[in-house]
XYZ file of C-alpha atoms in Angstrom:
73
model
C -1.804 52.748 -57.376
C 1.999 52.929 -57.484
C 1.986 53.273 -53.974
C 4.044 50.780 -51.855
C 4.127 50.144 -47.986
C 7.314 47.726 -47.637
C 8.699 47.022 -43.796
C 11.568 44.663 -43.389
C 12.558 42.819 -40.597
C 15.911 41.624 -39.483
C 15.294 37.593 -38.245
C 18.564 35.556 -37.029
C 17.266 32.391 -38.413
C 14.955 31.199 -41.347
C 13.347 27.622 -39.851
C 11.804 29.272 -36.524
C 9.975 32.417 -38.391
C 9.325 29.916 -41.785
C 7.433 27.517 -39.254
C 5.320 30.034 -37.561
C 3.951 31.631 -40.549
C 3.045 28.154 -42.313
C 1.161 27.536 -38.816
C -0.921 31.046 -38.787
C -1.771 29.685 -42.076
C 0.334 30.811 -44.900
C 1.025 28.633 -48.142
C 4.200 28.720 -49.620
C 4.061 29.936 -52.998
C 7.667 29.202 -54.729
C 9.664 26.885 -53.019
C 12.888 29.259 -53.664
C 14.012 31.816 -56.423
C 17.606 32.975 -57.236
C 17.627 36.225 -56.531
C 20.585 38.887 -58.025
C 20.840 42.679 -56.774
C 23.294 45.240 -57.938
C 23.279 48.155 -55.646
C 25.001 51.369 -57.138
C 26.122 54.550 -55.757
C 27.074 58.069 -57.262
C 30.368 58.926 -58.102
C 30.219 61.364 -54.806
C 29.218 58.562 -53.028
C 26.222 60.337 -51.646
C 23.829 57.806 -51.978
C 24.499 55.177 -49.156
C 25.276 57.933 -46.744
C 22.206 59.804 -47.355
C 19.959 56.429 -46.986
C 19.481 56.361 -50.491
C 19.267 52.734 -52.494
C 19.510 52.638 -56.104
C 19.078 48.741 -56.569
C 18.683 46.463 -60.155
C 17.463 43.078 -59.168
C 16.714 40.214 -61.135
C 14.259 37.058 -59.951
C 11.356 36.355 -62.154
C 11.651 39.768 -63.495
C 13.610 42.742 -63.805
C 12.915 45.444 -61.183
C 14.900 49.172 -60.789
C 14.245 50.170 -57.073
C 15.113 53.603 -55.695
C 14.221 53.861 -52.155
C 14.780 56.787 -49.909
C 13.578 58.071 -46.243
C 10.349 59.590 -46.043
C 10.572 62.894 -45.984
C 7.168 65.318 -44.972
C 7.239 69.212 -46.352
């Protein structure tokens, strides 16, 4: 638990990659949701550079992201 996989994919347009998933099958499940992200940086600005995100978005709820590479030891 707490664990998250997340891959994101860059698509030039919505319709063609909307219309294949609703024909594999999927079910849309909110028709659309405003959607507000603040994305903040140090006062270095180290974050951005180092592929750091420190992100506060609001939809539904209220989520504080930090996302950074992977990084093994």
């Amino acid at each position: 638990a707490g664990k998250e996989i997340e891959v994101k994919f860059l698509v030039p347009h919505h319709a063609p990659v909307r219309e294949r998933v609703l024909a594999a099958g999927g079910l849309l499940h909110s028709p659309r949701a405003l959607e507000v992200n603040l994305r903040f940086e140090d006062a270095g600005n180290t974050l951005i550079p180092a592929g750091v995100v420190l992100r506060l978005r609001r939809d539904q709820s209220v989520w504080i992201t930090f996302k950074r590479a992977f990084q093994r030891k």
